[in-house]
mmCIF file of C-alpha atoms and ligand atoms in Angstrom:
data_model
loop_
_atom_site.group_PDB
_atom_site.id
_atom_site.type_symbol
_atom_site.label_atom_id
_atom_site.label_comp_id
_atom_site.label_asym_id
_atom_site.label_seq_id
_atom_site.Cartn_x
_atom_site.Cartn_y
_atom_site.Cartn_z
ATOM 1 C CA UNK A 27 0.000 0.000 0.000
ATOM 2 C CA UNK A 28 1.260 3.436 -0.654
ATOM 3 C CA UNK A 29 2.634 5.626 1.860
ATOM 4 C CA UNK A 30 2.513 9.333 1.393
ATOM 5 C CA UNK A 31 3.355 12.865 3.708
ATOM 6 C CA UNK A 32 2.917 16.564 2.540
ATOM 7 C CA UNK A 33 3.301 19.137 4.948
ATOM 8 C CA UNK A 34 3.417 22.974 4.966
ATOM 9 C CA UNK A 35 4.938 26.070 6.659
ATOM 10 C CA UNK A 36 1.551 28.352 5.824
ATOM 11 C CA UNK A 37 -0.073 30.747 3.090
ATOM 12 C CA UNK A 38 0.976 34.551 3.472
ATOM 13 C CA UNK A 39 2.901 37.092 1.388
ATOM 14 C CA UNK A 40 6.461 35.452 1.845
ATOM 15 C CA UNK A 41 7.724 36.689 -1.076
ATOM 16 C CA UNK A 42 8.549 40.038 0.722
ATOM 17 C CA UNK A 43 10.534 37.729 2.479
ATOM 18 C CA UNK A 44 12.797 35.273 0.679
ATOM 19 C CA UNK A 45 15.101 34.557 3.077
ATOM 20 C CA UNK A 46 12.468 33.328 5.315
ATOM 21 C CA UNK A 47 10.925 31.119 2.361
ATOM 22 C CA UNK A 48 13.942 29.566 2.281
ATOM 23 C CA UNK A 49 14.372 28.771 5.409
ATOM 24 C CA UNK A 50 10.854 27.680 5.695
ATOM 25 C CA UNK A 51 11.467 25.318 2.582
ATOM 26 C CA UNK A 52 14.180 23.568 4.221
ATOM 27 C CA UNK A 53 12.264 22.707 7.296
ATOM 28 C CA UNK A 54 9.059 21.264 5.302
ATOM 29 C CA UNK A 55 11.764 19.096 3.634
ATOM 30 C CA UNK A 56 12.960 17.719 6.872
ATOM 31 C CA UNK A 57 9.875 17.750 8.491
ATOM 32 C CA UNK A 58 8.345 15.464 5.297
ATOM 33 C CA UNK A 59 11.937 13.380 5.141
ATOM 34 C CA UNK A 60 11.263 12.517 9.342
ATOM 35 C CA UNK A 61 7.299 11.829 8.755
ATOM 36 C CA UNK A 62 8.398 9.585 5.363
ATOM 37 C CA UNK A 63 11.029 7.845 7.368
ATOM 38 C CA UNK A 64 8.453 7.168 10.268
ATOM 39 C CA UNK A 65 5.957 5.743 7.431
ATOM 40 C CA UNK A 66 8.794 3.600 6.161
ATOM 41 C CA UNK A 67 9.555 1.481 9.314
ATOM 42 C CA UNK A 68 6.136 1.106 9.734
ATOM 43 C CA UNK A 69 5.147 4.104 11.947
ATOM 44 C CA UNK A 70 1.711 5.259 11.690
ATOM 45 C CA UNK A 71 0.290 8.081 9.838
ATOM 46 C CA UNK A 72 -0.524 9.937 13.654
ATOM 47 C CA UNK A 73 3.220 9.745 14.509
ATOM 48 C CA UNK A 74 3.941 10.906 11.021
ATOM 49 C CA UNK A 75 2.142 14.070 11.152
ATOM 50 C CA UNK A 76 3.165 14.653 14.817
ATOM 51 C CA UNK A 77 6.751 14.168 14.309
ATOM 52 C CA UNK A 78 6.810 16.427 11.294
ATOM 53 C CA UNK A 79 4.595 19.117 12.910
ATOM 54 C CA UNK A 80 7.293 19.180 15.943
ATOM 55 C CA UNK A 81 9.838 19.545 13.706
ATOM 56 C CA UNK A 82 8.048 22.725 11.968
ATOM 57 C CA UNK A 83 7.377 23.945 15.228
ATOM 58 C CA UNK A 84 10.683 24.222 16.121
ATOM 59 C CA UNK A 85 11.652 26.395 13.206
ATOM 60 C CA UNK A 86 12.181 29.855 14.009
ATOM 61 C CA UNK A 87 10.877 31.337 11.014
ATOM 62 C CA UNK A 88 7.202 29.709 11.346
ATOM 63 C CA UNK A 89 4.283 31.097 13.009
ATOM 64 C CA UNK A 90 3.912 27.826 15.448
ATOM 65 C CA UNK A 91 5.527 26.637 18.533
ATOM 66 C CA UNK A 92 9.034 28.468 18.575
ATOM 67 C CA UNK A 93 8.290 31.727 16.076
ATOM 68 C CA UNK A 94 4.654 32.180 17.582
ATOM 69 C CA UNK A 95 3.303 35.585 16.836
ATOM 70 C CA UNK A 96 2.469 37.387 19.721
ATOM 71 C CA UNK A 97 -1.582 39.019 20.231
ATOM 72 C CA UNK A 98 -2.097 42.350 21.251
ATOM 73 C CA UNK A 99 -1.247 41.741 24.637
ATOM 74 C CA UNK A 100 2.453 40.558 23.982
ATOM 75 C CA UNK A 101 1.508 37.011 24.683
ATOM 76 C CA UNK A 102 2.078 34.152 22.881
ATOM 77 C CA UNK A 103 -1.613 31.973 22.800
ATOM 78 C CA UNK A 104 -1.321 28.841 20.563
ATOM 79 C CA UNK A 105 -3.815 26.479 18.421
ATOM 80 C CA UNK A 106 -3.129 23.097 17.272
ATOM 81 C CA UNK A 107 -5.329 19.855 16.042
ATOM 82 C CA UNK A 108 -4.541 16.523 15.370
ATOM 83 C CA UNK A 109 -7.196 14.117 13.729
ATOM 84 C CA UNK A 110 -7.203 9.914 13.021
ATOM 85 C CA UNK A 111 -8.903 9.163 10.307
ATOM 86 C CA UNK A 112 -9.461 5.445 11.127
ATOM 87 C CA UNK A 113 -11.607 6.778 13.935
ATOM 88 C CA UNK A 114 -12.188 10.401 13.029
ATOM 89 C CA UNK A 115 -11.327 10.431 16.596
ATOM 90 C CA UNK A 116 -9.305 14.203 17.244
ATOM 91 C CA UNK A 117 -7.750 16.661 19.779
ATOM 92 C CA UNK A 118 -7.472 20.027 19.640
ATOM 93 C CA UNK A 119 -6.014 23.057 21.992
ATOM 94 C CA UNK A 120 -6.579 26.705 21.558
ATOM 95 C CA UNK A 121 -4.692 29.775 23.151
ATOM 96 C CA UNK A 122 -2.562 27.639 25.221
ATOM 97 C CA UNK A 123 0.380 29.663 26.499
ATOM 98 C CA UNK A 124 3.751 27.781 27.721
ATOM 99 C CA UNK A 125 3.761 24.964 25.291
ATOM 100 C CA UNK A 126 6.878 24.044 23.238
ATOM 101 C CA UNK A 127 4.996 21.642 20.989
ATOM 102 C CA UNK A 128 1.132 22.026 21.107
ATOM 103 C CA UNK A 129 0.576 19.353 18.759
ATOM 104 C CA UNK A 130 1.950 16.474 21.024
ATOM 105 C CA UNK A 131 -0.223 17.867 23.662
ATOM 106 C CA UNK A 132 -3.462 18.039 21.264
ATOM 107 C CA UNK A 133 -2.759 14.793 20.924
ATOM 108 C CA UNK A 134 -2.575 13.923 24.283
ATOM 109 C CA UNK A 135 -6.164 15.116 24.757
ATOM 110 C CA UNK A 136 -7.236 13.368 22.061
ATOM 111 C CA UNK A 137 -5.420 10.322 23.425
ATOM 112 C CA UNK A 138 -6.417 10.786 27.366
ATOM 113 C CA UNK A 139 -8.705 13.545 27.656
ATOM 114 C CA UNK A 140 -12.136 12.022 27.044
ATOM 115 C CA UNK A 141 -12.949 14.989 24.901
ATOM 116 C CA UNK A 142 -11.924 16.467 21.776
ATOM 117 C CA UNK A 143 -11.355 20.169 22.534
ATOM 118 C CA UNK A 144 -9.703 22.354 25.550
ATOM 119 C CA UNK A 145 -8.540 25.611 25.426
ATOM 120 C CA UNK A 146 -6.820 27.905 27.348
ATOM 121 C CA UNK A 147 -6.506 27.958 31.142
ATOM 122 C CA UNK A 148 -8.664 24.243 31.245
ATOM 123 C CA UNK A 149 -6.245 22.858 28.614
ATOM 124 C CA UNK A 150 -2.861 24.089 30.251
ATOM 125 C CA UNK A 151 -4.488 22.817 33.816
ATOM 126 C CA UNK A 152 -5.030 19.208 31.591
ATOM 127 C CA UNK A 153 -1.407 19.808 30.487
ATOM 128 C CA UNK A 154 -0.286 19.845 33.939
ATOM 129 C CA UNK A 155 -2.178 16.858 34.992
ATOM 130 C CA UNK A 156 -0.619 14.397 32.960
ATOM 131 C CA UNK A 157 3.093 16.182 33.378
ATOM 132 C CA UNK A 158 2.927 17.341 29.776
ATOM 133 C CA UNK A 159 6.380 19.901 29.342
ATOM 134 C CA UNK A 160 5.343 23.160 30.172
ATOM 135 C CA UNK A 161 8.128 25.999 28.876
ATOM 136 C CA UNK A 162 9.355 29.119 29.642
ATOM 137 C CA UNK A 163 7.438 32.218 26.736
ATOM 138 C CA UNK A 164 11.194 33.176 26.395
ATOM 139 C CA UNK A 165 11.848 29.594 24.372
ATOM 140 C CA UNK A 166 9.089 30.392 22.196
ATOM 141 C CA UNK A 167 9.872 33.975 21.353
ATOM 142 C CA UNK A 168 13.347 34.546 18.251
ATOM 143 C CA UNK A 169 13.872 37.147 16.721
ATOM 144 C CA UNK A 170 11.602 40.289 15.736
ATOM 145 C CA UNK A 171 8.655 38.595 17.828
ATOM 146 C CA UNK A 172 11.205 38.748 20.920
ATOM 147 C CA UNK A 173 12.368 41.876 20.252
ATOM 148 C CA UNK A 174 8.830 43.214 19.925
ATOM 149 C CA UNK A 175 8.003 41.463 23.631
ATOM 150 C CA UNK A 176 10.738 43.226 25.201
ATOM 151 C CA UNK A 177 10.144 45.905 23.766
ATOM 152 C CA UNK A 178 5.981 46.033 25.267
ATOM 153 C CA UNK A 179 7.520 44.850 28.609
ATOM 154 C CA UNK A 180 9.579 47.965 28.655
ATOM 155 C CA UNK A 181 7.044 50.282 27.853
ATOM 156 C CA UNK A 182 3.634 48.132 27.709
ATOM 157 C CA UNK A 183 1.363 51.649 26.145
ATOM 158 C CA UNK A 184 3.757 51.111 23.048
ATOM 159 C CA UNK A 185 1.422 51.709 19.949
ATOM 160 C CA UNK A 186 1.018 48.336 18.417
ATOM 161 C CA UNK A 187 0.503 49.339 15.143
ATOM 162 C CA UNK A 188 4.002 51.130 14.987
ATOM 163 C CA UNK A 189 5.769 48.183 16.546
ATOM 164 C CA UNK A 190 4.241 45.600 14.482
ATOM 165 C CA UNK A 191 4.213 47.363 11.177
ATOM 166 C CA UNK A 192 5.049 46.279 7.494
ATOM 167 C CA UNK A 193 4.777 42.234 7.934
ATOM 168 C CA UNK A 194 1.694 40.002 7.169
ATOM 169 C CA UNK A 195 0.726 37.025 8.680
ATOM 170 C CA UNK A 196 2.635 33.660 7.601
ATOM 171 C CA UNK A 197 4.011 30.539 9.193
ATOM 172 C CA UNK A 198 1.010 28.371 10.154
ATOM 173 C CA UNK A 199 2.099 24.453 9.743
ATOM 174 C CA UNK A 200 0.623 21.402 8.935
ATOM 175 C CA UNK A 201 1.090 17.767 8.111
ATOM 176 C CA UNK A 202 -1.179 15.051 6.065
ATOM 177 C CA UNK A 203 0.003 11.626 5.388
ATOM 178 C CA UNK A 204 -1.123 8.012 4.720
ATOM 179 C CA UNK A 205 -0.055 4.711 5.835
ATOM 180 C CA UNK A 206 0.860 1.334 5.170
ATOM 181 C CA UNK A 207 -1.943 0.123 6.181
ATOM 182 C CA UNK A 208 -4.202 3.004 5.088
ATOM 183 C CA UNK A 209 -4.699 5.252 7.882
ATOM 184 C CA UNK A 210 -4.816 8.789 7.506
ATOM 185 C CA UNK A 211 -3.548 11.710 9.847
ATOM 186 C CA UNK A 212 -3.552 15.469 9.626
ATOM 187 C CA UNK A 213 -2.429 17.953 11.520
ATOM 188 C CA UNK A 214 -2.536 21.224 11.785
ATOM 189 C CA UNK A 215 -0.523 24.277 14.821
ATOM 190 C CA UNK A 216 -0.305 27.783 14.691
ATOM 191 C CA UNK A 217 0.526 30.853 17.013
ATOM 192 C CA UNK A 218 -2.356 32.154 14.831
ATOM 193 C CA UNK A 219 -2.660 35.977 13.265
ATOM 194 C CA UNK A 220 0.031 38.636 14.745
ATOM 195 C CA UNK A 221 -2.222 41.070 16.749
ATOM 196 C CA UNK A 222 -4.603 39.104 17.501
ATOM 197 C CA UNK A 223 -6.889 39.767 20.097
ATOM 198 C CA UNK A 224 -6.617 37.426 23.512
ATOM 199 C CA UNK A 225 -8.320 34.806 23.244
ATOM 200 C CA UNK A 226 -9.094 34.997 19.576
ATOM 201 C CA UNK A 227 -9.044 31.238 18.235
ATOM 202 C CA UNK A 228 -8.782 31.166 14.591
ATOM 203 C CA UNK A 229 -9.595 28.413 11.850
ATOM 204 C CA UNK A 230 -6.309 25.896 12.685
ATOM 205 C CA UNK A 231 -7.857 23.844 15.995
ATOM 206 C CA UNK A 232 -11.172 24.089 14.026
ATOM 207 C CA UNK A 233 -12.387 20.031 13.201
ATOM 208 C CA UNK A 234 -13.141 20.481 9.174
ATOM 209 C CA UNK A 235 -11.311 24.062 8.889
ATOM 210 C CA UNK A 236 -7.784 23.850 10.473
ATOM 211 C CA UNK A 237 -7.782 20.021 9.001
ATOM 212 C CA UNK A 238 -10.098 16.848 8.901
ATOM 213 C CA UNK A 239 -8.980 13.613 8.877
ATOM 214 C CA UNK A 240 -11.148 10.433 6.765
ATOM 215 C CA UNK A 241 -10.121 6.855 5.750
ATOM 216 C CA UNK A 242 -12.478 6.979 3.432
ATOM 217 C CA UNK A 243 -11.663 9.566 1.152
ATOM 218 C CA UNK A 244 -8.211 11.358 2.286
ATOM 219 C CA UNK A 245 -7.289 14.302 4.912
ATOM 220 C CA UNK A 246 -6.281 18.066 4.371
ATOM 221 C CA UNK A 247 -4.826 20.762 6.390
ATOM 222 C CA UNK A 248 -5.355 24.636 5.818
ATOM 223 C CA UNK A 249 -3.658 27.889 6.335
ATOM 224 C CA UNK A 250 -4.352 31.533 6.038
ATOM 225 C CA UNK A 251 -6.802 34.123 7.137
ATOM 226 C CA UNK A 252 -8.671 32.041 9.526
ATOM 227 C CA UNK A 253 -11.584 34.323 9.475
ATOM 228 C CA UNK A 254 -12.247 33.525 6.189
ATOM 229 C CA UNK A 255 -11.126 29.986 6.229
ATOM 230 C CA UNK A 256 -13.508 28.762 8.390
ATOM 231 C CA UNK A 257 -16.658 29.955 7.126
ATOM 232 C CA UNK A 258 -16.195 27.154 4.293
ATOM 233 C CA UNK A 259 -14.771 25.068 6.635
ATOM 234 C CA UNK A 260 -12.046 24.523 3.727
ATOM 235 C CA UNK A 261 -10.290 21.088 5.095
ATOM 236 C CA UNK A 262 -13.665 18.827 5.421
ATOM 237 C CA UNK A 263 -14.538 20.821 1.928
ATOM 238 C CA UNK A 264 -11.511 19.258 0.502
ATOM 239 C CA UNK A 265 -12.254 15.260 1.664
ATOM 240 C CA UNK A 266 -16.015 15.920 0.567
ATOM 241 C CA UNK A 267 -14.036 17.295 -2.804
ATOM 242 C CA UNK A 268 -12.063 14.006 -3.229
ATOM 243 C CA UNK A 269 -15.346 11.415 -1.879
ATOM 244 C CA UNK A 270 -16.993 13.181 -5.058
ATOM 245 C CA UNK A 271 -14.173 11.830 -7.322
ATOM 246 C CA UNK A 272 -11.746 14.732 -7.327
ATOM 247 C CA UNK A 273 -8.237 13.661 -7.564
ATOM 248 C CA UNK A 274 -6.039 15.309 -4.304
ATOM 249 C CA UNK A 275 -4.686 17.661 -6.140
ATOM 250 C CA UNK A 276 -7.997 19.187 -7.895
ATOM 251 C CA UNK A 277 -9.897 18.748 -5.026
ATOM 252 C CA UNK A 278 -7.355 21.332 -3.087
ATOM 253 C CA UNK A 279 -7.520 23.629 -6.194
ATOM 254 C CA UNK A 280 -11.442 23.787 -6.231
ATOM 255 C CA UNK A 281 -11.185 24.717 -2.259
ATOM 256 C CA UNK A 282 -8.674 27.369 -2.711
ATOM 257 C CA UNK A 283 -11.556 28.547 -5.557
ATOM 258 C CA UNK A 284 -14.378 28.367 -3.166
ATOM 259 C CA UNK A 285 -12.382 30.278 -1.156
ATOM 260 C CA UNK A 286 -11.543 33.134 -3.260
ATOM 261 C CA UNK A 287 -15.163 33.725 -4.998
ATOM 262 C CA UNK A 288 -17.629 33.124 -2.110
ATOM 263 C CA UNK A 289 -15.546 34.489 1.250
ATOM 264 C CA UNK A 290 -13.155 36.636 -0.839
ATOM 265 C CA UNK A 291 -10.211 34.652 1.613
ATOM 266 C CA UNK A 292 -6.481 34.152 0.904
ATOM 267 C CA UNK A 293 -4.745 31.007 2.209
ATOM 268 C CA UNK A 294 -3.967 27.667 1.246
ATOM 269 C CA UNK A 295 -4.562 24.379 1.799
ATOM 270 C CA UNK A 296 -2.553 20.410 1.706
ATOM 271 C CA UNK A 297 -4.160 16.762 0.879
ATOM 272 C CA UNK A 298 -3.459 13.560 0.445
ATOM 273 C CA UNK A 299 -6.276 11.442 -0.671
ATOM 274 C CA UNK A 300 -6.973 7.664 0.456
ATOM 275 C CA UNK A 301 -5.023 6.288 -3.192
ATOM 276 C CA UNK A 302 -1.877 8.328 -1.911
ATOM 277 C CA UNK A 303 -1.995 10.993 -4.027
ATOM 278 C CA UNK A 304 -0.810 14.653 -3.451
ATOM 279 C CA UNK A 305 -2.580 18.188 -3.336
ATOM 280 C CA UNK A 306 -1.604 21.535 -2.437
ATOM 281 C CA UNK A 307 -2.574 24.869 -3.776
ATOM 282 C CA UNK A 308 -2.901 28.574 -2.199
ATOM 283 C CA UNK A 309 -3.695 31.477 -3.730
ATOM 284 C CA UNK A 310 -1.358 34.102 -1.567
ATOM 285 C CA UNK A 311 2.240 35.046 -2.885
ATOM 286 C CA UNK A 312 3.654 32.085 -1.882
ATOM 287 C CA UNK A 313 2.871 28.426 0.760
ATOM 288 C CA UNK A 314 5.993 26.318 1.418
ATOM 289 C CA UNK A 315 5.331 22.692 1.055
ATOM 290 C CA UNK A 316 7.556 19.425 0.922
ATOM 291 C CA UNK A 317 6.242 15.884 0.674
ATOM 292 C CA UNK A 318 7.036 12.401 -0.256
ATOM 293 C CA UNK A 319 5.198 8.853 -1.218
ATOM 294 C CA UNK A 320 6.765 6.061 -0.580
ATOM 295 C CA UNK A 321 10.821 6.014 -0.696
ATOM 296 C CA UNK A 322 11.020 8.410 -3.563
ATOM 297 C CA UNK A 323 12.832 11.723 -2.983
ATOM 298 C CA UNK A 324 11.448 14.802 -1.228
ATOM 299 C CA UNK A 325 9.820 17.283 -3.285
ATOM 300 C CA UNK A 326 9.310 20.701 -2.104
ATOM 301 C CA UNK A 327 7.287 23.512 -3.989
ATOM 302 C CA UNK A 328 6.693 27.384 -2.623
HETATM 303 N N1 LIG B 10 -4.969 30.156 9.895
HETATM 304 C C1 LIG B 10 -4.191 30.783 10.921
HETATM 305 C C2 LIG B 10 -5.102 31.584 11.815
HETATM 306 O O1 LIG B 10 -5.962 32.289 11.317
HETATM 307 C C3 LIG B 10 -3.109 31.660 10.411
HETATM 308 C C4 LIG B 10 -2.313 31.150 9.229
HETATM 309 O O2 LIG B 10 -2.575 30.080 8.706
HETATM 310 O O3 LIG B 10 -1.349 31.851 8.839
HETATM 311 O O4 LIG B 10 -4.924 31.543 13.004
#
């Protein structure tokens, strides 16, 4: 049976900055070389996606994890989902501060939780419970996001327009892959839109917008404005794309379509359908994406 990963590093207007794309490029490819080599020695499609979502959230450059944007209150609040498409079983967590890798501990509640969905102060308190890592907000904060959080600590009536100007929103990741024996996975974290209001939870953690998981017929994940996103709930739109008898790829294209003409949305979305096959398409300036199927080499696109 073919075994197939495609992951991203989000939809935004990353060709103002190429250096970043770059970077972001490199870390799809090892995050879809780690999920592919998981698939290969007979690792399932959950640990896939998880182990290549930790991987992008460790990447400084992406907006999940380590590289979190911070909301308008100089906080870091993150949202991740993980979903089994054997089961259509699925954990999410939304604006959970402290957390290295908010994936492992969305799955964790989906795992040991009972229910599908905690967020915030509930879902750090679960974290807690079951000695899930908690971290320090300096580990997840690099570069211009940690120089704008020192800079609000210093003087916290800075105007946040000034301090956050002339950069869009980018970095969201995600991770869809099939295995051996035919299970699907996706996955989908985010520190969610810069400025952001506290407590704002956006389309990632979302079950059918952020990603959706089915045996059946495939799994997606989604990025971009998650206002828009989820009002077509753009993942779930993609597997109902593909049960219709859209290949991955199309059925990602026609999503991206529904999202321009009826929600007027920018962002992107990844599939893989239940045959193995590929999808990705966005329709911002650019959406880093590597994948693989079976042992043939890593492919990345932007
Ligand atoms: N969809 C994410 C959100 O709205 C952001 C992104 O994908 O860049 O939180």
């Amino acid at each position: 049976m073919t075994q197939a990963i495609i992951v991203h590093g989000g939809a935004g207007a990353w060709k103002l900055k190429e250096g970043k794309l770059d970077e972001a490029i490199a870390a799809c490819e090892e995050a879809a070389a780690a999920g592919r080599k998981l698939l290969l020695e007979g690792g399932s499609s959950l640990d896939a996606v998880e182990s290549a979502v930790c991987i992008l959230e460790d990447c400084p450059v992406l907006d999940a994890g380590r590289g979190s944007y911070l909301n308008r209150r100089g906080e870091v609040e993150m949202d991740a989902i993980i979903m089994d498409g054997r089961t259509l079983s699925l954990g999410a967590v939304g604006a959970v501060q402290r957390v290295r890798h908010p994936i492992s501990l969305a799955r964790r509640v989906l795992l040991e939780s009972g229910h599908n969905f905690l967020v915030a102060h509930g879902a750090e308190a679960f974290a807690d419970q079951i000695n899930f890592p908690r971290c320090d907000v300096s580990e997840l904060l690099v570069g211009e996001e940690l120089e704008r959080f020192l800079a609000l600590q210093e003087n916290p009536d800075y105007d946040l327009e000034t301090l956050f100007s002339g950069e869009g929103n980018m970095g969201t990741v995600g991770a869809v892959a099939l295995d051996a024996e035919g299970n699907v996975a996706a996955a989908t974290s985010t520190g969610g839109t810069r400025l952001k209001l506290p407590g704002r939870i956006g389309d990632s953690p979302l079950v059918g917008s952020g990603a959706y998981a089915d045996n059946w017929h495939g799994g997606a994940s989604a990025t971009g404005y998650g206002e828009d996103l989820m009002k077509i709930v753009i993942s779930k739109s993609v597997c109902d794309y593909i049960a219709s008898g859209l290949s991955a790829q199309l059925a990602c294209h026609v999503a991206v379509q529904l999202l321009t003409e009826r929600v007027d949305g920018r962002g992107g979305v990844i599939a893989v359908d239940a045959r193995g096959r590929i999808g990705h398409a966005h329709n911002t300036a650019a959406m880093p994406v590597a994948w693989a199927v079976d042992d043939g080499a890593v492919h990345s696109a932007r």
